[in-house]
Amino acid sequence: MTPIVGYAILLIFGVFFTGLTIVMQRRRGTAMTAEQFSTAGRSVGTGLASASIIAAWTWAATLMMSSATGYQYGISGPYWYAAGATIQILLFAIVAIHLKRKAPNAHTFLEFISQRFDKKNHRLMMFFALMTNIIVTAMVILGGAIALNSLTGMNIFIAAFLIPITFTIYTMIGGLKASFVADYLNTVMIFIILAIFAAAVYFKFGMTSVYDGLQNMGDSASMLTMASIPGLMFGMINIIGNFGTVFVDQAYWQRAIASTDSAASKAYIYGGIAWFSIPFAIATFLGVSAAGLGIAVPTPDAVAPLMAAELLGTAGSILFLAMLFMAVMSTGAAELTAITNIIVTDIYLKSVNPKASSQKILAVSRKVTLSFGLAMGLISVLLFYMGISLGFVYMAMGIFVSGAVIPVSLGLMWKKTTSTGAFYGALFGMIGGLTAWMTTAYVNFGFIGVESLGDLMSMLIGNSTVFIVSGAIVIGHSLAANRDFDFDSLKDKFKSFDEHGGEEEEEKLRVKKGVAYDG
């Protein structure tokens, strides 16, 4: 296909979802408020929330990286990718319940952290949260740009600049509720396209030809067994690393916050189970099949779009790009609303303008959404210039962000968790993980670079060290201090955005009417 097709796909998706958001706004009949923009009214049911979790967790990497694992590790790759990234969503149902009970009116998990711990903890956890959002959004754009470049020849840097615009505009208009509705439509279409690819592989090539091809490969013993050592190592990295991108990502806390009390935990269980089928299916039919059929690819990251083209020609390329962009837009919108809520709730309202009115908060929220969406294009281009691949970013992200997982989770669920233990656990967990990662790379390869750091053993030791160090510090200090925290004291600490600035608005109204106001 030509680059024109790539531009057309970006335009169609952007215009369609923006138009849908505008129609939804008019049908709703009431003005958008800051609370609606941020939390969707805290009234989202189980079905919509489940679909939104599926869509938010279906990154570009879900389609690209899962297929790469199937291509590289054989039949174990799809399982380890899917299972290794499902367990976090299922376990998150537990913390979702605790957040709804202990901070029912909170807007971010950091808002809870600011009341549960001290200021330095709030700032450190905010650093982890913002880094998580930036890494995830960069991966989303990176995957979309790689696919566009592979299938249409579109300039990869232009693609990285334009992709964020497609989901930034409708998110800026409709907020979190627009993201939920788009997620539902995207999830339905992703499953339909998956079924088409599965049928195409079966009827065009059959399972026998794929199996025979895998059996004839030089490393067939590894490709045809679940006991594949590289596959197992990837699975361990996947499990450990993805805890950070769920438990420290405001996008998933946001879905718990937006859900009704009865839907919060169910949505994560249903969504997690349903999501498993997406990477498992796409990696099997596009990744493992490509390896068995001997499809040559420039890099494993590109196997999914190229196999789609091999299956159905131009139609396969268009279907894959459509599926990819539905994943890109859903995750991109989720991350945009997450970063917006963090900046507005934990920076603007906490330190800049604590008495801002609802309309002022809404205006700031929209400006932050637009600014961050445009900035992510620049960050993604920087990754390209650094020569960092999608697979490298995916496996390394846990080393950078997972240090906060245990401190945040225990802070929410365990009354003995201390501020000091949480702070130093998160900080030294990251430092220990980075040190172990680089040390292993240097010992095994004699140098520190993208190649040595991207080695499976280096990644595994780095990711594992983060959890060991952070867990040991936070649990050890909390047990030694032996102090109990009263969670009931937090319930009245959080209030709706629409309650903000009440005195300020009253004063403005009195002045406008010419009524004296002495405060």
PDB file of C-alpha atoms in Angstrom, residues 141-386:
ATOM      1  CA  ILE A 141       2.712   5.357  19.313  1.00  0.00           C
ATOM      2  CA  LEU A 142       5.875   3.382  18.550  1.00  0.00           C
ATOM      3  CA  GLY A 143       3.866   0.284  17.626  1.00  0.00           C
ATOM      4  CA  GLY A 144       1.453   2.231  15.467  1.00  0.00           C
ATOM      5  CA  ALA A 145       4.236   4.017  13.615  1.00  0.00           C
ATOM      6  CA  ILE A 146       6.121   0.754  12.959  1.00  0.00           C
ATOM      7  CA  ALA A 147       2.979  -0.840  11.503  1.00  0.00           C
ATOM      8  CA  LEU A 148       2.208   2.162   9.302  1.00  0.00           C
ATOM      9  CA  ASN A 149       5.759   2.245   8.026  1.00  0.00           C
ATOM     10  CA  SER A 150       5.834  -1.529   7.383  1.00  0.00           C
ATOM     11  CA  LEU A 151       2.559  -1.685   5.469  1.00  0.00           C
ATOM     12  CA  THR A 152       2.237   1.695   3.739  1.00  0.00           C
ATOM     13  CA  GLY A 153       5.761   3.097   3.599  1.00  0.00           C
ATOM     14  CA  MET A 154       4.576   6.163   5.517  1.00  0.00           C
ATOM     15  CA  ASN A 155       7.453   8.114   7.059  1.00  0.00           C
ATOM     16  CA  ILE A 156       7.893   6.728  10.561  1.00  0.00           C
ATOM     17  CA  PHE A 157       8.572  10.131  12.147  1.00  0.00           C
ATOM     18  CA  ILE A 158       5.517  11.759  10.555  1.00  0.00           C
ATOM     19  CA  ALA A 159       3.426   8.799  11.709  1.00  0.00           C
ATOM     20  CA  ALA A 160       4.695   9.246  15.275  1.00  0.00           C
ATOM     21  CA  PHE A 161       3.659  12.919  15.187  1.00  0.00           C
ATOM     22  CA  LEU A 162       0.210  12.339  13.680  1.00  0.00           C
ATOM     23  CA  ILE A 163      -0.947   9.259  15.612  1.00  0.00           C
ATOM     24  CA  PRO A 164      -1.457  11.097  18.964  1.00  0.00           C
ATOM     25  CA  ILE A 165      -3.705  13.670  17.269  1.00  0.00           C
ATOM     26  CA  THR A 166      -6.249  10.961  16.362  1.00  0.00           C
ATOM     27  CA  PHE A 167      -7.075  10.198  19.989  1.00  0.00           C
ATOM     28  CA  THR A 168      -6.179  13.525  21.609  1.00  0.00           C
ATOM     29  CA  ILE A 169      -8.983  15.563  20.064  1.00  0.00           C
ATOM     30  CA  TYR A 170     -11.930  13.351  21.021  1.00  0.00           C
ATOM     31  CA  THR A 171     -10.487  12.723  24.489  1.00  0.00           C
ATOM     32  CA  MET A 172     -10.107  16.463  25.032  1.00  0.00           C
ATOM     33  CA  ILE A 173     -13.783  16.967  24.107  1.00  0.00           C
ATOM     34  CA  GLY A 174     -15.449  14.053  25.871  1.00  0.00           C
ATOM     35  CA  GLY A 175     -13.128  13.095  28.714  1.00  0.00           C
ATOM     36  CA  LEU A 176     -13.246   9.662  30.327  1.00  0.00           C
ATOM     37  CA  LYS A 177     -16.787   8.772  29.157  1.00  0.00           C
ATOM     38  CA  ALA A 178     -15.768   9.246  25.524  1.00  0.00           C
ATOM     39  CA  SER A 179     -12.862   6.904  26.156  1.00  0.00           C
ATOM     40  CA  PHE A 180     -15.220   4.238  27.545  1.00  0.00           C
ATOM     41  CA  VAL A 181     -17.561   4.339  24.547  1.00  0.00           C
ATOM     42  CA  ALA A 182     -14.690   4.231  22.054  1.00  0.00           C
ATOM     43  CA  ASP A 183     -13.190   1.316  24.002  1.00  0.00           C
ATOM     44  CA  TYR A 184     -16.406  -0.685  23.677  1.00  0.00           C
ATOM     45  CA  LEU A 185     -16.569  -0.242  19.899  1.00  0.00           C
ATOM     46  CA  ASN A 186     -12.876  -0.990  19.526  1.00  0.00           C
ATOM     47  CA  THR A 187     -13.075  -4.187  21.583  1.00  0.00           C
ATOM     48  CA  VAL A 188     -15.928  -5.566  19.459  1.00  0.00           C
ATOM     49  CA  MET A 189     -14.073  -4.843  16.215  1.00  0.00           C
ATOM     50  CA  ILE A 190     -10.784  -6.326  17.479  1.00  0.00           C
ATOM     51  CA  PHE A 191     -12.469  -9.660  18.239  1.00  0.00           C
ATOM     52  CA  ILE A 192     -14.156  -9.713  14.819  1.00  0.00           C
ATOM     53  CA  ILE A 193     -10.866  -9.092  12.990  1.00  0.00           C
ATOM     54  CA  LEU A 194      -9.114 -11.721  15.121  1.00  0.00           C
ATOM     55  CA  ALA A 195     -11.698 -14.275  14.000  1.00  0.00           C
ATOM     56  CA  ILE A 196     -11.084 -13.339  10.355  1.00  0.00           C
ATOM     57  CA  PHE A 197      -7.309 -13.852  10.670  1.00  0.00           C
ATOM     58  CA  ALA A 198      -7.782 -17.175  12.474  1.00  0.00           C
ATOM     59  CA  ALA A 199     -10.086 -18.462   9.732  1.00  0.00           C
ATOM     60  CA  ALA A 200      -7.719 -17.200   7.001  1.00  0.00           C
ATOM     61  CA  VAL A 201      -4.718 -19.096   8.432  1.00  0.00           C
ATOM     62  CA  TYR A 202      -6.719 -22.286   8.860  1.00  0.00           C
ATOM     63  CA  PHE A 203      -8.298 -22.339   5.412  1.00  0.00           C
ATOM     64  CA  LYS A 204      -5.351 -20.950   3.428  1.00  0.00           C
ATOM     65  CA  PHE A 205      -2.456 -22.894   4.964  1.00  0.00           C
ATOM     66  CA  GLY A 206      -3.865 -25.422   7.417  1.00  0.00           C
ATOM     67  CA  MET A 207      -2.289 -26.465  10.690  1.00  0.00           C
ATOM     68  CA  THR A 208      -0.249 -29.314   9.173  1.00  0.00           C
ATOM     69  CA  SER A 209       1.908 -27.059   7.016  1.00  0.00           C
ATOM     70  CA  VAL A 210       2.635 -24.774   9.973  1.00  0.00           C
ATOM     71  CA  TYR A 211       3.511 -27.727  12.218  1.00  0.00           C
ATOM     72  CA  ASP A 212       5.773 -29.301   9.585  1.00  0.00           C
ATOM     73  CA  GLY A 213       7.549 -25.999   9.082  1.00  0.00           C
ATOM     74  CA  LEU A 214       8.215 -25.603  12.814  1.00  0.00           C
ATOM     75  CA  GLN A 215       9.415 -29.209  13.009  1.00  0.00           C
ATOM     76  CA  ASN A 216      11.917 -28.637  10.215  1.00  0.00           C
ATOM     77  CA  MET A 217      13.460 -25.552  11.832  1.00  0.00           C
ATOM     78  CA  GLY A 218      16.908 -25.880  13.358  1.00  0.00           C
ATOM     79  CA  ASP A 219      15.603 -25.060  16.820  1.00  0.00           C
ATOM     80  CA  SER A 220      12.389 -27.079  16.481  1.00  0.00           C
ATOM     81  CA  ALA A 221      12.869 -28.567  19.957  1.00  0.00           C
ATOM     82  CA  SER A 222      12.414 -25.069  21.361  1.00  0.00           C
ATOM     83  CA  MET A 223       9.643 -23.974  18.958  1.00  0.00           C
ATOM     84  CA  LEU A 224       7.333 -26.946  19.572  1.00  0.00           C
ATOM     85  CA  THR A 225       7.425 -27.254  23.353  1.00  0.00           C
ATOM     86  CA  MET A 226       6.118 -25.329  26.336  1.00  0.00           C
ATOM     87  CA  ALA A 227       9.426 -26.158  28.021  1.00  0.00           C
ATOM     88  CA  SER A 228      11.253 -23.589  25.855  1.00  0.00           C
ATOM     89  CA  ILE A 229      13.835 -21.907  28.110  1.00  0.00           C
ATOM     90  CA  PRO A 230      13.811 -18.566  26.206  1.00  0.00           C
ATOM     91  CA  GLY A 231      10.009 -18.618  26.252  1.00  0.00           C
ATOM     92  CA  LEU A 232       9.990 -19.297  30.003  1.00  0.00           C
ATOM     93  CA  MET A 233      12.450 -16.471  30.658  1.00  0.00           C
ATOM     94  CA  PHE A 234      10.332 -14.083  28.621  1.00  0.00           C
ATOM     95  CA  GLY A 235       7.263 -15.227  30.569  1.00  0.00           C
ATOM     96  CA  MET A 236       8.927 -14.437  33.892  1.00  0.00           C
ATOM     97  CA  ILE A 237       9.988 -10.998  32.662  1.00  0.00           C
ATOM     98  CA  ASN A 238       6.475 -10.408  31.352  1.00  0.00           C
ATOM     99  CA  ILE A 239       4.808 -11.324  34.655  1.00  0.00           C
ATOM    100  CA  ILE A 240       7.130  -9.242  36.827  1.00  0.00           C
ATOM    101  CA  GLY A 241       7.392  -6.220  34.545  1.00  0.00           C
ATOM    102  CA  ASN A 242       3.686  -5.847  33.861  1.00  0.00           C
ATOM    103  CA  PHE A 243       2.796  -5.437  37.520  1.00  0.00           C
ATOM    104  CA  GLY A 244       4.264  -1.962  37.250  1.00  0.00           C
ATOM    105  CA  THR A 245       2.275  -1.019  34.161  1.00  0.00           C
ATOM    106  CA  VAL A 246      -1.005  -1.941  35.860  1.00  0.00           C
ATOM    107  CA  PHE A 247      -0.573  -1.132  39.541  1.00  0.00           C
ATOM    108  CA  VAL A 248       1.313   2.134  38.920  1.00  0.00           C
ATOM    109  CA  ASP A 249      -0.713   3.203  35.876  1.00  0.00           C
ATOM    110  CA  GLN A 250      -3.480   5.667  36.742  1.00  0.00           C
ATOM    111  CA  ALA A 251      -5.436   4.442  33.691  1.00  0.00           C
ATOM    112  CA  TYR A 252      -6.442   1.249  35.544  1.00  0.00           C
ATOM    113  CA  TRP A 253      -7.159   2.988  38.836  1.00  0.00           C
ATOM    114  CA  GLN A 254      -9.302   5.368  36.803  1.00  0.00           C
ATOM    115  CA  ARG A 255     -11.518   2.551  35.586  1.00  0.00           C
ATOM    116  CA  ALA A 256     -12.067   1.401  39.153  1.00  0.00           C
ATOM    117  CA  ILE A 257     -12.893   4.977  40.172  1.00  0.00           C
ATOM    118  CA  ALA A 258     -15.353   5.409  37.277  1.00  0.00           C
ATOM    119  CA  SER A 259     -17.139   2.097  37.910  1.00  0.00           C
ATOM    120  CA  THR A 260     -20.060   1.607  40.248  1.00  0.00           C
ATOM    121  CA  ASP A 261     -19.273  -0.120  43.542  1.00  0.00           C
ATOM    122  CA  SER A 262     -20.760  -3.413  42.389  1.00  0.00           C
ATOM    123  CA  ALA A 263     -18.977  -3.332  38.999  1.00  0.00           C
ATOM    124  CA  ALA A 264     -15.429  -2.446  40.086  1.00  0.00           C
ATOM    125  CA  SER A 265     -14.073  -5.888  40.940  1.00  0.00           C
ATOM    126  CA  LYS A 266     -16.191  -7.846  38.426  1.00  0.00           C
ATOM    127  CA  ALA A 267     -14.980  -5.687  35.542  1.00  0.00           C
ATOM    128  CA  TYR A 268     -11.315  -6.574  36.142  1.00  0.00           C
ATOM    129  CA  ILE A 269     -12.047 -10.291  36.451  1.00  0.00           C
ATOM    130  CA  TYR A 270     -14.235 -10.456  33.331  1.00  0.00           C
ATOM    131  CA  GLY A 271     -11.970  -8.107  31.406  1.00  0.00           C
ATOM    132  CA  GLY A 272      -8.804  -9.977  32.314  1.00  0.00           C
ATOM    133  CA  ILE A 273     -10.193 -13.368  31.317  1.00  0.00           C
ATOM    134  CA  ALA A 274     -11.547 -12.044  28.008  1.00  0.00           C
ATOM    135  CA  TRP A 275      -8.327 -10.152  27.235  1.00  0.00           C
ATOM    136  CA  PHE A 276      -6.267 -13.368  27.432  1.00  0.00           C
ATOM    137  CA  SER A 277      -7.681 -14.518  24.092  1.00  0.00           C
ATOM    138  CA  ILE A 278      -6.455 -11.469  22.168  1.00  0.00           C
ATOM    139  CA  PRO A 279      -2.650 -11.846  22.477  1.00  0.00           C
ATOM    140  CA  PHE A 280      -2.918 -15.642  22.572  1.00  0.00           C
ATOM    141  CA  ALA A 281      -4.830 -15.731  19.281  1.00  0.00           C
ATOM    142  CA  ILE A 282      -2.918 -13.013  17.427  1.00  0.00           C
ATOM    143  CA  ALA A 283       0.470 -14.430  18.466  1.00  0.00           C
ATOM    144  CA  THR A 284      -0.516 -17.934  17.392  1.00  0.00           C
ATOM    145  CA  PHE A 285      -2.074 -17.086  14.039  1.00  0.00           C
ATOM    146  CA  LEU A 286       0.292 -14.308  12.977  1.00  0.00           C
ATOM    147  CA  GLY A 287       3.492 -15.085  14.940  1.00  0.00           C
ATOM    148  CA  VAL A 288       3.829 -18.861  15.259  1.00  0.00           C
ATOM    149  CA  SER A 289       2.299 -19.422  11.816  1.00  0.00           C
ATOM    150  CA  ALA A 290       4.756 -17.000  10.210  1.00  0.00           C
ATOM    151  CA  ALA A 291       7.676 -18.897  11.757  1.00  0.00           C
ATOM    152  CA  GLY A 292       6.302 -22.253  10.578  1.00  0.00           C
ATOM    153  CA  LEU A 293       5.686 -20.976   7.066  1.00  0.00           C
ATOM    154  CA  GLY A 294       9.153 -19.455   6.830  1.00  0.00           C
ATOM    155  CA  ILE A 295       8.012 -15.844   6.403  1.00  0.00           C
ATOM    156  CA  ALA A 296      11.127 -13.630   6.446  1.00  0.00           C
ATOM    157  CA  VAL A 297      10.864 -10.378   8.425  1.00  0.00           C
ATOM    158  CA  PRO A 298      13.400  -7.570   8.972  1.00  0.00           C
ATOM    159  CA  THR A 299      12.739  -7.586  12.745  1.00  0.00           C
ATOM    160  CA  PRO A 300      10.417  -9.711  14.935  1.00  0.00           C
ATOM    161  CA  ASP A 301       8.470  -6.532  15.832  1.00  0.00           C
ATOM    162  CA  ALA A 302       7.215  -6.361  12.219  1.00  0.00           C
ATOM    163  CA  VAL A 303       6.005  -9.958  11.864  1.00  0.00           C
ATOM    164  CA  ALA A 304       2.323  -9.284  12.619  1.00  0.00           C
ATOM    165  CA  PRO A 305       1.625  -6.699   9.889  1.00  0.00           C
ATOM    166  CA  LEU A 306       3.704  -8.601   7.325  1.00  0.00           C
ATOM    167  CA  MET A 307       1.941 -11.907   8.079  1.00  0.00           C
ATOM    168  CA  ALA A 308      -1.432 -10.155   7.801  1.00  0.00           C
ATOM    169  CA  ALA A 309      -0.428  -8.972   4.336  1.00  0.00           C
ATOM    170  CA  GLU A 310       0.755 -12.476   3.439  1.00  0.00           C
ATOM    171  CA  LEU A 311      -2.610 -13.916   4.475  1.00  0.00           C
ATOM    172  CA  LEU A 312      -5.066 -11.573   2.782  1.00  0.00           C
ATOM    173  CA  GLY A 313      -2.990  -9.166   0.718  1.00  0.00           C
ATOM    174  CA  THR A 314      -4.102  -5.545   0.814  1.00  0.00           C
ATOM    175  CA  ALA A 315      -7.281  -6.487   2.685  1.00  0.00           C
ATOM    176  CA  GLY A 316      -5.181  -8.153   5.403  1.00  0.00           C
ATOM    177  CA  SER A 317      -2.995  -5.068   5.728  1.00  0.00           C
ATOM    178  CA  ILE A 318      -6.008  -2.798   6.065  1.00  0.00           C
ATOM    179  CA  LEU A 319      -7.657  -5.101   8.616  1.00  0.00           C
ATOM    180  CA  PHE A 320      -4.493  -5.264  10.687  1.00  0.00           C
ATOM    181  CA  LEU A 321      -4.013  -1.506  10.586  1.00  0.00           C
ATOM    182  CA  ALA A 322      -7.654  -1.025  11.590  1.00  0.00           C
ATOM    183  CA  MET A 323      -7.227  -3.406  14.520  1.00  0.00           C
ATOM    184  CA  LEU A 324      -3.958  -1.793  15.508  1.00  0.00           C
ATOM    185  CA  PHE A 325      -5.386   1.709  15.438  1.00  0.00           C
ATOM    186  CA  MET A 326      -8.350   0.680  17.509  1.00  0.00           C
ATOM    187  CA  ALA A 327      -5.836  -0.586  20.076  1.00  0.00           C
ATOM    188  CA  VAL A 328      -3.728   2.569  19.735  1.00  0.00           C
ATOM    189  CA  MET A 329      -6.685   4.906  20.188  1.00  0.00           C
ATOM    190  CA  SER A 330      -8.110   3.062  23.192  1.00  0.00           C
ATOM    191  CA  THR A 331      -4.823   2.875  25.075  1.00  0.00           C
ATOM    192  CA  GLY A 332      -3.821   6.364  24.009  1.00  0.00           C
ATOM    193  CA  ALA A 333      -7.084   7.857  25.273  1.00  0.00           C
ATOM    194  CA  ALA A 334      -6.788   5.910  28.540  1.00  0.00           C
ATOM    195  CA  GLU A 335      -3.275   7.214  29.135  1.00  0.00           C
ATOM    196  CA  LEU A 336      -4.271  10.768  28.220  1.00  0.00           C
ATOM    197  CA  THR A 337      -7.077  10.836  30.764  1.00  0.00           C
ATOM    198  CA  ALA A 338      -4.731   9.276  33.324  1.00  0.00           C
ATOM    199  CA  ILE A 339      -1.982  11.847  32.899  1.00  0.00           C
ATOM    200  CA  THR A 340      -4.547  14.649  32.870  1.00  0.00           C
ATOM    201  CA  ASN A 341      -6.048  13.527  36.165  1.00  0.00           C
ATOM    202  CA  ILE A 342      -2.641  13.246  37.788  1.00  0.00           C
ATOM    203  CA  ILE A 343      -1.523  16.706  36.701  1.00  0.00           C
ATOM    204  CA  VAL A 344      -4.842  18.363  37.581  1.00  0.00           C
ATOM    205  CA  THR A 345      -5.503  16.529  40.870  1.00  0.00           C
ATOM    206  CA  ASP A 346      -2.000  16.079  42.254  1.00  0.00           C
ATOM    207  CA  ILE A 347      -0.203  19.131  40.923  1.00  0.00           C
ATOM    208  CA  TYR A 348      -2.657  21.874  39.926  1.00  0.00           C
ATOM    209  CA  LEU A 349      -5.237  21.485  42.719  1.00  0.00           C
ATOM    210  CA  LYS A 350      -2.704  20.481  45.335  1.00  0.00           C
ATOM    211  CA  SER A 351      -0.030  23.117  44.738  1.00  0.00           C
ATOM    212  CA  VAL A 352      -1.160  25.722  42.187  1.00  0.00           C
ATOM    213  CA  ASN A 353      -4.840  26.562  42.679  1.00  0.00           C
ATOM    214  CA  PRO A 354      -6.534  24.541  45.467  1.00  0.00           C
ATOM    215  CA  LYS A 355      -9.718  26.643  45.282  1.00  0.00           C
ATOM    216  CA  ALA A 356     -10.272  26.375  41.531  1.00  0.00           C
ATOM    217  CA  SER A 357     -13.892  26.120  40.425  1.00  0.00           C
ATOM    218  CA  SER A 358     -15.314  23.178  38.482  1.00  0.00           C
ATOM    219  CA  GLN A 359     -15.238  25.086  35.192  1.00  0.00           C
ATOM    220  CA  LYS A 360     -11.659  26.182  35.782  1.00  0.00           C
ATOM    221  CA  ILE A 361     -10.637  22.579  36.514  1.00  0.00           C
ATOM    222  CA  LEU A 362     -12.380  21.452  33.308  1.00  0.00           C
ATOM    223  CA  ALA A 363     -10.579  24.093  31.237  1.00  0.00           C
ATOM    224  CA  VAL A 364      -7.196  23.134  32.695  1.00  0.00           C
ATOM    225  CA  SER A 365      -7.945  19.439  32.148  1.00  0.00           C
ATOM    226  CA  ARG A 366      -8.576  19.984  28.447  1.00  0.00           C
ATOM    227  CA  LYS A 367      -5.412  22.037  28.026  1.00  0.00           C
ATOM    228  CA  VAL A 368      -3.332  19.345  29.743  1.00  0.00           C
ATOM    229  CA  THR A 369      -4.877  16.643  27.539  1.00  0.00           C
ATOM    230  CA  LEU A 370      -4.018  18.556  24.375  1.00  0.00           C
ATOM    231  CA  SER A 371      -0.495  19.459  25.494  1.00  0.00           C
ATOM    232  CA  PHE A 372       0.436  15.947  26.604  1.00  0.00           C
ATOM    233  CA  GLY A 373      -1.024  14.364  23.457  1.00  0.00           C
ATOM    234  CA  LEU A 374       1.103  16.557  21.214  1.00  0.00           C
ATOM    235  CA  ALA A 375       4.230  16.163  23.358  1.00  0.00           C
ATOM    236  CA  MET A 376       4.096  12.361  23.138  1.00  0.00           C
ATOM    237  CA  GLY A 377       4.761  12.520  19.419  1.00  0.00           C
ATOM    238  CA  LEU A 378       8.099  14.212  20.161  1.00  0.00           C
ATOM    239  CA  ILE A 379       9.013  11.663  22.840  1.00  0.00           C
ATOM    240  CA  SER A 380       8.279   8.763  20.470  1.00  0.00           C
ATOM    241  CA  VAL A 381      10.488  10.279  17.779  1.00  0.00           C
ATOM    242  CA  LEU A 382      13.270  10.538  20.369  1.00  0.00           C
ATOM    243  CA  LEU A 383      12.983   6.784  20.992  1.00  0.00           C
ATOM    244  CA  PHE A 384      13.366   6.146  17.267  1.00  0.00           C
ATOM    245  CA  TYR A 385      16.495   8.283  17.137  1.00  0.00           C
ATOM    246  CA  MET A 386      17.955   6.383  20.095  1.00  0.00           C
TER     247      MET A 386
END
